[in-house]
Short mmCIF file of C-alpha atoms and ligand atoms in Angstrom, two decimals:
data_model
loop_
_atom_site.label_atom_id
_atom_site.label_comp_id
_atom_site.label_asym_id
_atom_site.label_seq_id
_atom_site.Cartn_x
_atom_site.Cartn_y
_atom_site.Cartn_z
CA MET A 128 14.83 71.85 -144.36
CA ASN A 129 14.31 69.50 -141.35
CA THR A 130 14.05 65.78 -141.81
CA LEU A 131 11.85 63.23 -140.18
CA THR A 132 13.56 60.02 -139.19
CA ILE A 133 11.44 56.88 -139.52
CA LEU A 134 12.56 53.99 -137.44
CA ASN A 135 11.15 50.43 -137.48
CA PRO A 136 9.56 49.94 -133.99
CA ALA A 137 10.22 46.27 -134.17
CA ASP A 138 14.05 46.53 -134.23
CA GLY A 139 14.92 50.27 -134.21
CA ASP A 140 16.35 50.19 -137.81
CA LEU A 141 16.22 53.22 -139.93
CA ILE A 142 13.59 52.92 -142.61
CA ALA A 143 13.57 56.37 -144.12
CA SER A 144 14.46 60.05 -143.73
CA LEU A 145 11.83 62.41 -145.00
CA PRO A 146 11.94 66.16 -145.52
CA THR A 147 9.39 67.87 -143.33
CA ASP A 148 7.12 70.86 -144.23
CA ASP A 149 8.07 74.01 -142.32
CA ALA A 150 5.61 76.84 -141.67
CA GLU A 151 6.33 78.49 -144.97
CA ARG A 152 5.67 75.40 -147.05
CA VAL A 153 2.55 74.65 -145.02
CA ALA A 154 1.23 78.25 -145.80
CA ARG A 155 2.00 77.78 -149.51
CA LYS A 156 0.12 74.49 -149.71
CA ALA A 157 -2.70 76.05 -147.75
CA ALA A 158 -2.91 78.96 -150.22
CA ALA A 159 -2.76 76.59 -153.19
CA ALA A 160 -5.64 74.51 -151.67
CA ARG A 161 -7.75 77.58 -151.23
CA ALA A 162 -7.21 78.58 -154.84
CA ALA A 163 -7.85 75.06 -156.29
CA GLN A 164 -10.98 74.21 -154.19
CA PRO A 165 -13.68 75.98 -156.19
CA ALA A 166 -12.86 74.27 -159.47
CA TRP A 167 -12.94 70.86 -157.68
CA ALA A 168 -16.21 71.66 -156.10
CA SER A 169 -17.65 72.71 -159.42
CA LEU A 170 -16.98 69.31 -160.93
CA PRO A 171 -20.03 67.01 -161.23
CA LEU A 172 -20.18 64.71 -158.22
CA SER A 173 -19.78 61.81 -160.69
CA GLU A 174 -16.34 62.98 -161.65
CA ARG A 175 -15.16 63.04 -158.02
CA ILE A 176 -16.73 59.61 -157.46
CA VAL A 177 -14.68 58.28 -160.38
CA CYS A 178 -11.48 59.55 -158.67
CA ILE A 179 -12.26 57.67 -155.47
CA GLU A 180 -13.16 54.55 -157.38
CA ARG A 181 -9.75 54.52 -158.99
CA PHE A 182 -8.18 55.09 -155.50
CA ARG A 183 -10.08 52.12 -154.21
CA ALA A 184 -8.81 49.97 -157.14
CA ALA A 185 -5.18 51.05 -156.40
CA ILE A 186 -5.51 50.01 -152.74
CA VAL A 187 -6.64 46.54 -153.96
CA ARG A 188 -3.80 46.40 -156.49
CA ASP A 189 -1.07 47.52 -154.18
CA GLU A 190 -2.25 45.74 -151.01
CA ASN A 191 0.88 43.83 -150.33
CA SER A 192 3.34 46.81 -150.57
CA LEU A 193 0.95 49.14 -148.68
CA ALA A 194 0.47 46.58 -145.84
CA ARG A 195 4.28 46.09 -145.59
CA THR A 196 4.82 49.82 -145.42
CA LEU A 197 2.39 50.11 -142.60
CA THR A 198 3.80 47.19 -140.63
CA ARG A 199 7.34 48.45 -140.99
CA GLU A 200 6.58 51.91 -139.74
CA VAL A 201 3.94 51.30 -136.99
CA GLY A 202 4.73 47.63 -136.07
CA LYS A 203 1.13 46.43 -136.77
CA PRO A 204 1.28 42.71 -137.51
CA ILE A 205 1.08 42.15 -141.33
CA THR A 206 -2.19 40.29 -141.20
CA GLN A 207 -3.74 43.15 -139.30
CA ALA A 208 -2.26 45.72 -141.74
CA ARG A 209 -3.85 43.72 -144.58
CA ASN A 210 -7.13 43.68 -142.64
CA GLU A 211 -7.09 47.40 -142.37
CA LEU A 212 -6.69 47.81 -146.14
CA ARG A 213 -9.32 45.22 -146.86
CA GLY A 214 -11.73 46.74 -144.29
CA LEU A 215 -11.26 50.09 -146.00
CA GLN A 216 -12.90 48.77 -149.22
CA PRO A 217 -16.51 48.29 -147.84
CA ARG A 218 -16.02 51.60 -146.09
CA ILE A 219 -15.18 53.29 -149.43
CA ASP A 220 -18.13 51.42 -151.03
CA PHE A 221 -20.42 52.85 -148.44
CA PHE A 222 -19.12 56.39 -149.05
CA LEU A 223 -19.61 56.00 -152.86
CA ALA A 224 -23.03 54.50 -152.63
CA ARG A 225 -24.43 57.12 -150.23
CA ILE A 226 -22.61 60.33 -151.03
CA GLY A 227 -25.19 61.36 -153.58
CA GLN A 228 -28.02 61.01 -151.11
CA ALA A 229 -25.97 62.73 -148.40
CA LEU A 230 -25.33 65.80 -150.53
CA ALA A 231 -28.61 65.92 -152.50
CA SER A 232 -30.65 69.15 -152.24
CA GLU A 233 -34.01 68.62 -150.48
CA ILE A 234 -37.28 70.23 -150.92
CA VAL A 235 -38.73 70.28 -147.43
CA PHE A 236 -41.85 72.42 -148.06
CA ASP A 237 -43.74 73.30 -151.11
CA GLU A 238 -47.21 74.93 -150.58
CA GLY A 239 -49.17 78.04 -151.65
CA GLY A 240 -46.44 79.36 -153.80
CA MET A 241 -43.74 79.06 -151.05
CA ARG A 242 -41.02 76.59 -151.54
CA GLU A 243 -38.27 75.75 -149.13
CA GLU A 244 -35.08 73.88 -150.00
CA ILE A 245 -31.88 72.75 -148.41
CA GLU A 246 -28.68 72.86 -150.51
CA ARG A 247 -25.48 71.34 -149.30
CA LEU A 248 -22.22 73.24 -149.95
CA PRO A 249 -18.66 72.12 -149.30
CA LEU A 250 -16.96 73.64 -146.22
CA GLY A 251 -14.01 74.78 -148.22
CA VAL A 252 -10.45 73.87 -147.02
CA VAL A 253 -10.42 71.06 -144.46
CA ALA A 254 -7.29 70.49 -142.27
CA ASN A 255 -7.01 66.84 -141.15
CA ILE A 256 -4.51 65.99 -138.43
CA SER A 257 -4.50 62.22 -138.05
CA ALA A 258 -3.36 59.41 -135.79
CA TRP A 259 -0.99 56.60 -136.65
CA ASN A 260 -2.76 53.57 -135.22
CA TYR A 261 -5.26 53.04 -138.09
CA PRO A 262 -3.91 55.55 -140.52
CA TRP A 263 -5.92 54.26 -143.49
CA PHE A 264 -9.15 54.14 -141.59
CA VAL A 265 -8.96 57.39 -139.69
CA GLY A 266 -7.33 59.28 -142.66
CA CYS A 267 -9.92 58.11 -145.11
CA ASN A 268 -12.88 58.61 -142.76
CA VAL A 269 -12.22 62.35 -143.16
CA ILE A 270 -10.36 62.75 -146.43
CA LEU A 271 -12.67 60.77 -148.77
CA PRO A 272 -16.04 62.27 -147.63
CA ALA A 273 -14.35 65.73 -147.53
CA LEU A 274 -13.14 65.32 -151.14
CA LEU A 275 -16.31 63.82 -152.33
CA ALA A 276 -18.28 66.79 -150.94
CA GLY A 277 -16.04 69.22 -152.98
CA ASN A 278 -13.54 70.28 -150.26
CA ALA A 279 -9.78 70.68 -150.59
CA VAL A 280 -7.86 68.76 -147.86
CA LEU A 281 -4.60 69.47 -146.08
CA TYR A 282 -3.62 66.33 -144.46
CA LYS A 283 -1.00 65.87 -141.79
CA PRO A 284 -0.46 62.17 -141.07
CA SER A 285 1.13 61.29 -137.71
CA GLU A 286 4.94 61.47 -137.84
CA HIS A 287 4.74 57.75 -136.96
CA ALA A 288 2.75 56.98 -140.14
CA SER A 289 4.33 59.40 -142.64
CA LEU A 290 5.10 56.78 -145.23
CA THR A 291 1.54 55.56 -145.16
CA GLY A 292 0.34 59.18 -145.31
CA GLN A 293 2.52 59.82 -148.34
CA ALA A 294 1.19 56.59 -150.00
CA LEU A 295 -2.38 57.61 -149.44
CA THR A 296 -1.83 61.00 -150.88
CA ARG A 297 0.09 59.64 -153.95
CA LEU A 298 -2.61 57.16 -154.72
CA LEU A 299 -5.25 59.95 -154.57
CA HIS A 300 -3.14 62.04 -157.03
CA GLU A 301 -2.74 59.14 -159.38
CA ALA A 302 -6.48 58.59 -159.14
CA GLY A 303 -7.08 62.04 -160.48
CA VAL A 304 -7.37 64.33 -157.47
CA PRO A 305 -5.41 67.47 -158.24
CA PRO A 306 -2.28 67.80 -156.04
CA ASP A 307 -3.41 71.26 -154.79
CA VAL A 308 -6.79 69.90 -153.77
CA MET A 309 -5.27 67.04 -151.70
CA ALA A 310 -1.96 68.09 -150.07
CA CYS A 311 -0.03 66.13 -147.55
CA VAL A 312 2.15 68.10 -144.93
CA LEU A 313 4.75 66.04 -143.26
CA GLY A 314 6.30 66.58 -139.87
CA ALA A 315 5.63 66.26 -136.19
CA GLY A 316 3.66 68.54 -133.77
CA GLU A 317 5.28 71.70 -135.12
CA THR A 318 3.94 71.02 -138.55
CA GLY A 319 0.50 70.36 -137.04
CA ARG A 320 0.65 73.76 -135.27
CA ALA A 321 1.66 75.45 -138.56
CA LEU A 322 -1.31 73.84 -140.26
CA LEU A 323 -3.67 75.08 -137.53
CA ALA A 324 -2.43 78.59 -138.07
CA GLN A 325 -3.64 78.61 -141.68
CA PRO A 326 -7.08 80.15 -142.54
CA VAL A 327 -8.85 76.85 -143.05
CA ASP A 328 -12.60 76.32 -142.80
CA ALA A 329 -12.58 73.08 -140.86
CA VAL A 330 -10.19 71.25 -138.55
CA CYS A 331 -10.67 67.49 -138.19
CA PHE A 332 -8.46 65.95 -135.63
CA THR A 333 -7.92 62.32 -134.57
CA GLY A 334 -5.65 61.68 -131.69
CA SER A 335 -5.23 61.93 -127.89
CA HIS A 336 -7.37 64.02 -125.60
CA ALA A 337 -4.40 66.21 -124.62
CA THR A 338 -3.44 67.00 -128.16
CA GLY A 339 -7.15 67.40 -129.01
CA LEU A 340 -7.43 70.15 -126.39
CA ALA A 341 -4.41 71.90 -127.83
CA VAL A 342 -6.00 71.72 -131.27
CA ALA A 343 -9.26 73.18 -129.82
CA HIS A 344 -7.29 75.96 -128.19
CA ALA A 345 -5.54 76.75 -131.44
CA ALA A 346 -8.80 77.03 -133.23
CA ARG A 347 -10.75 78.87 -130.62
CA ASP A 348 -10.36 82.44 -132.00
CA ARG A 349 -11.78 81.41 -135.40
CA LEU A 350 -15.21 80.14 -136.23
CA VAL A 351 -14.06 77.01 -137.87
CA HIS A 352 -15.96 73.70 -137.99
CA LEU A 353 -14.16 71.52 -135.37
CA GLN A 354 -14.23 67.79 -135.19
CA LEU A 355 -12.25 65.91 -132.53
CA GLU A 356 -12.00 62.07 -132.41
CA LEU A 357 -10.16 61.37 -129.22
CA GLY A 358 -9.13 58.62 -126.92
CA GLY A 359 -11.14 56.12 -124.82
CA LYS A 360 -11.12 53.89 -121.67
CA ASP A 361 -13.62 51.53 -123.10
CA PRO A 362 -15.18 49.04 -120.72
CA GLY A 363 -16.63 45.53 -121.24
CA TYR A 364 -19.01 43.78 -118.74
CA VAL A 365 -19.35 40.03 -118.49
CA CYS A 366 -22.79 39.15 -116.93
CA ASP A 367 -23.28 36.11 -114.76
CA ASP A 368 -25.13 34.35 -117.56
CA ALA A 369 -22.52 35.10 -120.20
CA PRO A 370 -21.00 32.35 -122.35
CA ILE A 371 -17.49 32.46 -120.86
CA ASP A 372 -15.55 31.17 -123.82
CA LEU A 373 -17.21 33.56 -126.24
CA ALA A 374 -16.71 36.55 -123.87
CA ALA A 375 -13.08 35.68 -123.13
CA ALA A 376 -12.14 35.21 -126.80
CA SER A 377 -13.96 38.42 -127.87
CA LEU A 378 -12.68 40.59 -125.02
CA ALA A 379 -9.09 39.30 -125.41
CA GLU A 380 -9.11 40.23 -129.10
CA GLY A 381 -10.61 43.56 -128.23
CA ALA A 382 -7.86 44.25 -125.61
CA MET A 383 -4.91 42.94 -127.56
CA TYR A 384 -5.56 43.49 -131.32
CA ASN A 385 -3.06 45.99 -132.68
CA ALA A 386 -1.26 45.54 -129.29
CA GLY A 387 -4.17 47.42 -127.71
CA GLN A 388 -3.51 50.59 -129.76
CA SER A 389 -7.13 51.16 -130.87
CA CYS A 390 -9.21 54.06 -129.73
CA CYS A 391 -11.96 51.55 -129.06
CA ALA A 392 -9.74 48.82 -127.65
CA ILE A 393 -11.15 47.11 -124.49
CA GLU A 394 -9.35 48.89 -121.62
CA ARG A 395 -11.28 47.70 -118.62
CA ILE A 396 -13.18 44.50 -117.99
CA TYR A 397 -15.84 44.06 -115.22
CA VAL A 398 -17.00 40.50 -114.34
CA HIS A 399 -19.94 39.37 -112.27
CA GLU A 400 -18.59 37.72 -109.13
CA ARG A 401 -20.42 34.46 -110.02
CA VAL A 402 -18.34 33.89 -113.14
CA HIS A 403 -15.26 36.01 -112.32
CA ASP A 404 -12.75 33.22 -111.59
CA ALA A 405 -13.79 31.07 -114.45
CA PHE A 406 -13.65 34.08 -116.77
CA VAL A 407 -10.20 35.18 -115.60
CA GLU A 408 -8.81 31.61 -116.14
CA ARG A 409 -10.16 31.43 -119.62
CA PHE A 410 -9.22 34.99 -120.54
CA VAL A 411 -5.51 34.47 -119.30
CA ASP A 412 -5.45 31.22 -121.35
CA VAL A 413 -6.45 33.00 -124.47
CA VAL A 414 -3.99 35.94 -124.01
CA ARG A 415 -1.13 33.63 -123.05
CA LYS A 416 -1.48 31.80 -126.36
CA LEU A 417 -1.24 34.93 -128.55
CA ARG A 418 1.85 34.84 -130.65
CA VAL A 419 4.06 37.88 -129.96
CA GLY A 420 6.87 38.48 -132.48
CA ASP A 421 8.20 39.83 -135.72
CA PRO A 422 5.18 41.86 -137.22
CA LEU A 423 6.20 40.82 -140.73
CA ASP A 424 5.71 37.18 -139.78
CA GLU A 425 2.24 35.90 -141.00
CA ALA A 426 1.71 34.04 -137.71
CA THR A 427 2.28 37.04 -135.39
CA GLU A 428 -0.72 38.32 -133.46
CA VAL A 429 0.93 40.95 -131.22
CA GLY A 430 3.72 43.23 -132.49
CA PRO A 431 5.76 46.02 -130.89
CA LEU A 432 4.28 49.36 -129.74
CA ALA A 433 4.55 52.04 -132.41
CA ARG A 434 6.11 54.58 -129.89
CA ALA A 435 8.90 54.11 -127.47
CA ALA A 436 7.46 56.61 -125.04
CA GLN A 437 4.37 54.47 -124.39
CA LEU A 438 6.54 51.75 -122.83
CA GLN A 439 7.05 54.02 -119.82
CA VAL A 440 3.35 54.83 -119.55
CA LEU A 441 2.55 51.09 -119.46
CA GLN A 442 5.27 50.37 -116.94
CA GLY A 443 4.04 53.16 -114.80
CA GLN A 444 0.48 51.87 -114.86
CA VAL A 445 1.48 48.30 -113.97
CA ALA A 446 3.75 49.47 -111.14
CA ASP A 447 1.00 51.78 -109.79
CA ALA A 448 -1.57 48.89 -109.95
CA LEU A 449 0.79 46.42 -108.19
CA ALA A 450 1.66 48.98 -105.46
CA ARG A 451 -2.09 49.40 -104.77
CA GLY A 452 -2.79 45.68 -104.45
CA ALA A 453 -3.55 44.34 -107.86
CA THR A 454 -2.49 40.77 -108.89
CA LEU A 455 -0.31 40.28 -111.94
CA ARG A 456 -1.68 37.27 -113.88
CA LEU A 457 0.36 37.57 -117.09
CA GLY A 458 3.14 39.62 -118.54
CA GLY A 459 3.93 42.88 -116.71
CA GLY A 460 7.04 44.26 -118.43
CA SER A 461 8.92 45.46 -121.50
CA GLY A 462 10.24 42.87 -123.82
CA PRO A 463 13.87 42.74 -124.88
CA GLY A 464 15.11 45.63 -127.13
CA PRO A 465 15.90 46.89 -129.56
CA GLY A 466 12.40 47.84 -130.52
CA HIS A 467 9.42 48.76 -128.32
CA TRP A 468 8.11 45.56 -126.91
CA PHE A 469 5.57 45.12 -124.09
CA GLN A 470 4.32 41.74 -123.02
CA PRO A 471 0.53 41.16 -123.11
CA THR A 472 -0.35 41.88 -119.58
CA VAL A 473 -3.43 40.91 -117.45
CA LEU A 474 -4.07 42.39 -113.95
CA THR A 475 -6.86 41.33 -111.58
CA ASP A 476 -8.00 42.69 -108.16
CA VAL A 477 -7.87 46.12 -109.65
CA THR A 478 -9.78 49.18 -108.44
CA HIS A 479 -10.64 52.63 -109.79
CA GLU A 480 -7.89 54.03 -107.45
CA MET A 481 -5.42 52.62 -110.03
CA GLU A 482 -4.28 54.41 -113.15
CA VAL A 483 -4.67 51.40 -115.14
CA MET A 484 -8.56 51.67 -114.69
CA ARG A 485 -8.64 55.46 -115.21
CA GLU A 486 -6.08 56.50 -117.82
CA GLU A 487 -5.91 55.42 -121.44
CA SER A 488 -3.34 52.54 -121.56
CA PHE A 489 -3.11 52.30 -125.44
CA GLY A 490 -1.08 49.15 -125.11
CA PRO A 491 -1.54 45.38 -124.45
CA VAL A 492 -2.38 45.89 -120.72
CA ILE A 493 -5.73 45.15 -119.21
CA GLY A 494 -7.29 45.23 -115.73
CA ILE A 495 -10.15 42.96 -114.72
CA GLN A 496 -12.44 43.89 -111.86
CA ARG A 497 -15.02 41.74 -109.87
CA VAL A 498 -18.43 43.31 -109.48
CA ALA A 499 -21.37 42.23 -107.27
CA ASP A 500 -24.16 43.04 -109.70
CA ASP A 501 -25.36 44.97 -112.81
CA ASP A 502 -25.79 48.20 -110.96
CA GLU A 503 -22.19 48.15 -109.75
CA ALA A 504 -21.01 47.28 -113.21
CA VAL A 505 -22.94 50.26 -114.74
CA ARG A 506 -21.62 52.66 -112.08
CA LEU A 507 -17.96 51.60 -112.66
CA MET A 508 -18.25 51.51 -116.47
CA ASN A 509 -19.51 55.18 -116.39
CA ASP A 510 -16.89 56.18 -113.88
CA THR A 511 -14.58 57.71 -116.48
CA ARG A 512 -14.22 61.11 -118.26
CA TYR A 513 -14.13 59.23 -121.55
CA GLY A 514 -17.26 58.05 -123.53
CA LEU A 515 -16.31 56.19 -126.69
CA THR A 516 -17.69 52.64 -126.50
CA ALA A 517 -19.01 50.11 -124.02
CA SER A 518 -19.84 46.43 -124.38
CA VAL A 519 -21.96 43.82 -122.51
CA TYR A 520 -21.82 39.99 -122.78
CA THR A 521 -24.96 38.07 -121.87
CA PRO A 522 -27.32 35.85 -123.92
CA ASP A 523 -30.25 37.96 -122.75
CA GLY A 524 -30.90 40.72 -125.26
CA GLN A 525 -33.32 42.60 -123.02
CA ARG A 526 -30.85 42.73 -120.26
CA ALA A 527 -28.12 43.90 -122.59
CA ARG A 528 -30.32 46.71 -123.99
CA ARG A 529 -31.27 47.80 -120.42
CA LEU A 530 -27.59 48.00 -119.45
CA LEU A 531 -26.35 49.56 -122.61
CA SER A 532 -28.92 52.29 -122.61
CA ARG A 533 -27.43 53.48 -119.32
CA MET A 534 -23.90 53.95 -120.80
CA ALA A 535 -22.64 57.53 -121.51
CA VAL A 536 -20.88 56.59 -124.78
CA GLY A 537 -21.28 57.11 -128.42
CA THR A 538 -21.19 53.38 -129.34
CA VAL A 539 -22.60 50.34 -127.55
CA TYR A 540 -21.97 46.61 -128.28
CA TRP A 541 -23.86 43.46 -127.38
CA ASN A 542 -21.73 40.33 -127.36
CA CYS A 543 -19.00 42.09 -129.41
CA CYS A 544 -16.53 44.97 -129.07
CA ASP A 545 -13.87 46.91 -130.86
CA ARG A 546 -15.92 47.12 -134.11
CA VAL A 547 -16.48 50.04 -136.49
CA SER A 548 -19.13 50.11 -139.13
CA PRO A 549 -19.33 52.62 -142.02
CA ARG A 550 -23.11 52.51 -141.70
CA LEU A 551 -23.11 53.77 -138.15
CA PRO A 552 -21.95 57.08 -136.69
CA TRP A 553 -18.70 57.10 -135.02
CA SER A 554 -18.55 59.66 -132.18
CA GLY A 555 -17.57 60.07 -128.53
CA MET A 556 -19.06 61.66 -125.47
CA GLY A 557 -17.20 63.57 -122.79
CA ASP A 558 -13.44 63.59 -123.32
CA SER A 559 -13.74 61.21 -126.23
CA GLY A 560 -14.54 63.95 -128.64
CA LEU A 561 -16.80 66.25 -130.65
CA GLY A 562 -18.57 65.73 -133.91
CA LEU A 563 -18.64 62.50 -135.89
CA THR A 564 -17.45 60.48 -138.85
CA LEU A 565 -19.16 57.63 -140.84
CA SER A 566 -22.80 57.04 -141.45
CA LEU A 567 -24.96 59.37 -143.60
CA ASP A 568 -24.49 62.00 -140.90
CA GLY A 569 -20.66 61.56 -141.10
CA LEU A 570 -20.77 62.13 -144.82
CA ARG A 571 -22.85 65.34 -144.33
CA ALA A 572 -20.40 66.58 -141.75
CA PHE A 573 -18.17 67.87 -144.57
CA SER A 574 -20.83 70.04 -146.01
CA ARG A 575 -22.83 73.00 -144.69
CA PRO A 576 -26.45 73.46 -145.44
CA ARG A 577 -27.79 76.60 -147.16
CA ALA A 578 -31.55 77.33 -146.71
CA TRP A 579 -33.58 78.47 -149.73
CA HIS A 580 -36.85 80.39 -149.21
CA LEU A 581 -38.49 80.74 -152.67
CA ARG A 582 -41.74 82.51 -153.31
CA GLY A 583 -43.04 82.43 -156.79
P1 NDP B 647 -1.50 62.30 -130.74
O1 NDP B 647 -2.49 63.17 -129.97
O2 NDP B 647 -0.15 62.21 -130.07
O3 NDP B 647 -1.30 62.87 -132.19
C1 NDP B 647 -2.29 63.00 -133.15
C2 NDP B 647 -1.90 63.96 -134.24
O4 NDP B 647 -1.65 65.25 -133.73
C3 NDP B 647 -0.50 63.56 -134.89
O5 NDP B 647 -0.58 63.76 -136.26
C4 NDP B 647 0.42 64.41 -134.18
O6 NDP B 647 1.55 64.66 -134.84
C5 NDP B 647 -0.41 65.78 -134.10
N1 NDP B 647 0.07 66.76 -133.13
C6 NDP B 647 0.83 66.60 -132.05
N2 NDP B 647 0.90 67.81 -131.35
C7 NDP B 647 0.29 68.70 -132.06
C8 NDP B 647 -0.11 70.03 -131.86
N3 NDP B 647 0.36 70.74 -130.74
N4 NDP B 647 -0.82 70.67 -132.76
C9 NDP B 647 -1.32 70.02 -133.85
N5 NDP B 647 -1.14 68.73 -134.10
C10 NDP B 647 -0.35 68.05 -133.22
O7 NDP B 647 -2.20 60.87 -130.92
P2 NDP B 647 -1.54 59.62 -131.54
O8 NDP B 647 -1.24 59.81 -132.99
O9 NDP B 647 -0.58 58.96 -130.65
O10 NDP B 647 -2.87 58.63 -131.56
C11 NDP B 647 -3.32 57.92 -130.49
C12 NDP B 647 -4.54 58.56 -129.87
O11 NDP B 647 -5.54 58.69 -130.91
C13 NDP B 647 -5.17 57.73 -128.81
O12 NDP B 647 -5.58 58.48 -127.65
C14 NDP B 647 -6.39 57.12 -129.48
O13 NDP B 647 -7.39 56.76 -128.59
C15 NDP B 647 -6.82 58.27 -130.34
N6 NDP B 647 -7.64 57.79 -131.52
C16 NDP B 647 -8.92 58.08 -131.58
C17 NDP B 647 -9.76 57.56 -132.57
C18 NDP B 647 -11.20 57.88 -132.53
O14 NDP B 647 -11.84 57.64 -133.60
N7 NDP B 647 -11.85 58.34 -131.47
C19 NDP B 647 -9.29 56.75 -133.54
C20 NDP B 647 -7.78 56.49 -133.55
C21 NDP B 647 -7.05 57.07 -132.53
P3 NDP B 647 2.86 63.69 -134.52
O15 NDP B 647 2.39 62.30 -134.39
O16 NDP B 647 3.67 63.95 -135.76
O17 NDP B 647 3.42 64.25 -133.24
#
């Protein structure tokens, strides 16, 4: 059996060696999930709800150890690891409060002896291949609604968040979800490929666009329900009337939180020329003061990158920008090893010729571009193959609505950014994905409707 080596991204120390699931083990777990799913689906919803309530309580109980595990394996600052676990609780509350409504049968017509009803059935066996950057959020966005709807779940956490994936699975088992109904498969891309080869009913993937395409190809010959939550190149626009301090603080947090490793991190900033210089000065000041360091330290705001390979991507983007005429205002390079460190980096005088304004950075690197007016800002913000989120900073609500309604994205923000709400759908346009999670629609996404025509 192969093993997965888990290294601490802050210092390169070995944290754990875990046995991986080869194709045979994945197939066995898939067969067991198929066999176990009908009994799980036949339980009253209230019994599945009780399991998820117990899971929620365990997260509250074990917060410190779970946060520490997450920080040690992905390098996320400990306060942000705790924030993720705390942010999960209202998310679960929303799922629990609304799942009954989401799955309830509906009578949509009843006249002259003819009655029409919609019933909601589980999809069956759901394969969930997940990212490492917010493993609790992105894992639970799929796993919990899927389980509540009566599905079995085969869950492959990212190899970079395997310990968290194991903990999530263990807590669900302890909460009463049968092990065959909620199975974790551990490993890297090979395990993901083995999972996709199983006769599952749905594939829900969170990760990069490149891997998302590979997943879509693997599923193309079967009519499975496909959901892809992919990357972004999310823009923010600072209008000429924007409160500079608020915009700089909000956008700096959006760009640098979790070292920029969020799908909805701010990746590009456009600033009206009238306030450009003042904004850049304030923004650089905020970013310079961020405390970079040991992610287990309570004071740390920016930790290491989770993956060593991303250091090269960021170095390449910075070098490309500088070669094409950008100005380096802050940072610009890797930190001292061991560990995967990259300095918070701010570039100005950037253009869309530069990779840093086109390709997902997924790190603490941001380009700021001067624009002449709102139309230029809109044109540049939409000049991307991605379409996850966009934000606008202005005190003028009408102006914000006008601008945001022209954005080709799934989520828009006025005077805020990098925010996810369980009450709202989470979805991307273009290369940012297919399908959705969260909101009532996101809960329903793990069921299929059956139409009843009843005469009598
Ligand atoms: P990756 O695409 O590298 O990996 C995602 C998952 O796919 C991992 O579990 C990975 O396993 C697995 N995988 C890799 N290759 C294959 C394959 N050939 N077949 C099946 N599975 C495979 O993404 P990251 O984990 O690095 O996550 C970062 C990306 O996720 C960013 O682009 C980010 O924007 C996006 N993201 C999007 C979100 C959204 O809601 N839209 C939310 C969070 C992140 P392993 O890691 O073991 O190689």
